[in-house]
C-alpha positions in Angstrom: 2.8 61.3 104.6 4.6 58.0 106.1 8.4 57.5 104.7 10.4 54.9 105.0 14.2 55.1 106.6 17.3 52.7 106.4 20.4 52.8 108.4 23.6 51.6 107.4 26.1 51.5 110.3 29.2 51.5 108.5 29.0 52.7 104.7 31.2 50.9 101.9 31.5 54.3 100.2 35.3 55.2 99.5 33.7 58.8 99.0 32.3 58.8 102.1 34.2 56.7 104.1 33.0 54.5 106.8 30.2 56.5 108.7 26.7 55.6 109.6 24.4 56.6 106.4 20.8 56.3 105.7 18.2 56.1 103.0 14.7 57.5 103.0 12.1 57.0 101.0 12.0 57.9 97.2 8.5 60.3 98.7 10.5 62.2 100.3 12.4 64.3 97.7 10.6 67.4 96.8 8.5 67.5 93.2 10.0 70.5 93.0 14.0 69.3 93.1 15.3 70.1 89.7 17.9 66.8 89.7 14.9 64.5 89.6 15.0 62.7 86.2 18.1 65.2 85.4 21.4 63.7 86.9 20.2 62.8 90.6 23.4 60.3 91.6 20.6 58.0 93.2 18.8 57.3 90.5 21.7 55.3 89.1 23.5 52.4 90.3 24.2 50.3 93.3 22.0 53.2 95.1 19.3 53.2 93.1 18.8 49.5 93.9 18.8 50.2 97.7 16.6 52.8 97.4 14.0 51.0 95.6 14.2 48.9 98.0 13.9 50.9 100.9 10.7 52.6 99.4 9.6 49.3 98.9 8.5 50.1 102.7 8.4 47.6 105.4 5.5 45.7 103.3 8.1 44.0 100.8 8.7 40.8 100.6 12.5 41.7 102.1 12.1 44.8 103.8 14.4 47.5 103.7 12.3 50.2 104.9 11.5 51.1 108.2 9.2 53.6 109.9 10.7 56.4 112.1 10.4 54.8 115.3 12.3 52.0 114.2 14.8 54.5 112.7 15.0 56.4 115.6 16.1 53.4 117.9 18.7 52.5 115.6 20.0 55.8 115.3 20.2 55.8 119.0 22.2 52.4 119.3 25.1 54.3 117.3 27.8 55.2 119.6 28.2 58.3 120.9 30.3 60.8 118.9 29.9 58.8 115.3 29.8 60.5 112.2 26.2 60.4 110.5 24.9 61.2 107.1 21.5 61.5 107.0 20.4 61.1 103.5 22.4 59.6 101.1 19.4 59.1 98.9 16.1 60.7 100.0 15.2 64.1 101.4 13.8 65.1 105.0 10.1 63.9 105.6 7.5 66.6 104.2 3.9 67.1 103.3 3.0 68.8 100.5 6.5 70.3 100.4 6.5 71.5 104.0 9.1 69.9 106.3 7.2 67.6 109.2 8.0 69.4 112.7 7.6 66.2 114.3 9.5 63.8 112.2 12.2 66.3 111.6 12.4 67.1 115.6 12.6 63.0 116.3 15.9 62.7 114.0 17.6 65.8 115.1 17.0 65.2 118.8 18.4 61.3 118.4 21.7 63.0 116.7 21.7 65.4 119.5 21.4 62.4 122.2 24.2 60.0 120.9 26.4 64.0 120.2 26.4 62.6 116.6 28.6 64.5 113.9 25.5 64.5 111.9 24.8 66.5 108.4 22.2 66.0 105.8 21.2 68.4 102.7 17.4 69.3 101.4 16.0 70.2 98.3 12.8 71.8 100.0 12.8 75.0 99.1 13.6 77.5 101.5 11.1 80.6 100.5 8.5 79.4 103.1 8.6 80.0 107.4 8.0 76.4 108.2 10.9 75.5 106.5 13.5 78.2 107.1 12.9 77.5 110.7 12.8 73.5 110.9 16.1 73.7 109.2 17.3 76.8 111.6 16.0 74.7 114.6 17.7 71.5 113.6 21.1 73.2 112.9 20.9 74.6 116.1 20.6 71.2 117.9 22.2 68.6 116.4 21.5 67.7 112.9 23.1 70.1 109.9 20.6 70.6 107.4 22.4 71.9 104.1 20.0 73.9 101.6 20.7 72.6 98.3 21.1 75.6 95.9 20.9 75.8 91.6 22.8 78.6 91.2 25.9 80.7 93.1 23.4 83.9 93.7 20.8 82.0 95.6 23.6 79.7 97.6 25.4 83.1 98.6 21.6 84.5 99.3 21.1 81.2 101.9 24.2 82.0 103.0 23.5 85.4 104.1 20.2 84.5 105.8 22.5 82.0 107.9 21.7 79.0 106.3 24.5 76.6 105.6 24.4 75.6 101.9 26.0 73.4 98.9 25.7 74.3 94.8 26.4 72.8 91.8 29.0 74.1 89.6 30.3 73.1 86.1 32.3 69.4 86.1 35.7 71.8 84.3 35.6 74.4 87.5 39.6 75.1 87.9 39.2 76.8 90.9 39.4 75.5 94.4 37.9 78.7 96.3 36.2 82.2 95.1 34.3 84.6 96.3 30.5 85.0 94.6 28.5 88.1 95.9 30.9 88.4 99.1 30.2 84.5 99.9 33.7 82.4 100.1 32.8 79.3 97.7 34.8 76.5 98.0 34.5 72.8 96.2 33.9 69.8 98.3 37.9 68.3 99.3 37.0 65.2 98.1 37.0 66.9 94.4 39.9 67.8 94.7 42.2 65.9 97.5 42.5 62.5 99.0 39.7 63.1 101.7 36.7 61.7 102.2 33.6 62.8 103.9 34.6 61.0 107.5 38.3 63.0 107.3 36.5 66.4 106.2 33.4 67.1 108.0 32.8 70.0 106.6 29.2 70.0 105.5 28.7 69.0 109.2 29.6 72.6 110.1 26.5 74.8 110.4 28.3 78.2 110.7 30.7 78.0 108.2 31.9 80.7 106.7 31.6 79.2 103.2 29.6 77.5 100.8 30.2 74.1 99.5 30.3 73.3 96.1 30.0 70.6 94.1 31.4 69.6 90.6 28.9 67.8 88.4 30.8 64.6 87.9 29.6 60.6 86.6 27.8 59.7 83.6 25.3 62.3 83.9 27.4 65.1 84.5 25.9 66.7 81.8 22.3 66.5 82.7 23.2 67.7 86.2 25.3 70.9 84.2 21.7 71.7 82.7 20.3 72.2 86.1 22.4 75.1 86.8 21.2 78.5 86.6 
């Protein structure tokens, strides 16, 4: 299956500060990820505009999507050393739910070349080989890859198996950092001080020694609380 990418050199997000970010294709979030239709923050917005857009593919009438090659290039014109998001709306490329070797190996190795600080997160589900070891191989060389988790058992579970990974957690969690099955859990800084994603880094850390939460938060806080189990 073909996606479509967007890069955005310098990001407008106070969140995020102002690192490189991109955009894939609405095709390439798994059917599976229980935030679709339930609270996804990119289905709302300024984002969801840009992503429409971007899934539009390069066909539209004012393209926004590009295909990997082109994305690749781009990504290689960053300077050396920037910090990268991959992902701010999208998922990694996949068919059928398994992660695409190739196109997954062509964006890690372009972070590896420019020595980006790159991180991304992926809702693919991790109880298959071809994915446990694309997102293995990629954090080993380059590119972060985050397993999204719906619950504090299965994020601890990742965890174990060496697989950096993020949760949800309810929007009135009053604590900064616990422990979960053995796992240190601590929520995102940006919750919770004045840093933002180019001052922390932290999701850009494969072996961490703790997973990163998240507090539902926005308008659909709510919806995204229901995905929690």
């Amino acid at each position: 299956m073909a996606h479509w990418y967007h890069l955005t050199k310098k990001s407008s997000n106070a969140k995020t500060g102002p690192i490189a970010v991109s955009t894939t294709s609405r095709d390439s979030c798994p059917s599976t990820c229980p935030l679709r239709g339930s609270g996804c923050y990119a289905e709302s917005g300024p984002l969801r505009l840009h992503w429409d857009k971007v899934s539009d593919g390069p066909w539209a009438e004012k393209p926004r999507g590009n295909d990997i090659e082109t994305f690749i290039r781009e990504l290689k014109s960053l300077p050396e050393g920037t910090c990268f998001k991959h992902n701010q709306a999208g998922d990694l490329p996949h068919s059928n739910g398994l992660i695409n070797a190739h196109a997954l190996e062509l964006i890690t190795d372009a972070c590896a070349d420019r020595k980006l600080i790159a991180w991304t997160y992926t809702h693919h589900k991790m109880d298959n080989m071809n994915n446990v070891v694309m997102v293995k191989r990629s954090n080993n060389n380059g590119l972060t890859v985050n397993a999204s988790a719906h619950s504090q058992t299965h994020a601890a579970e990742l965890h174990k198996q060496g697989i950096p990974s993020v949760c949800i957690v309810p929007k009135n969690e009053s604590r900064k950092t616990w422990e979960h099955d053995g796992v240190k859990f601590l929520v995102c800084p940006a919750q919770w001080s004045d840093k933002n994603c180019a001052e922390c880094k932290l999701c850009s850390v494969a072996n961490r020694t703790c997973v990163v939460a998240f507090k539902a938060h926005g308008t659909q806080a709510k919806k995204v609380e229901a995905t929690i189990v």
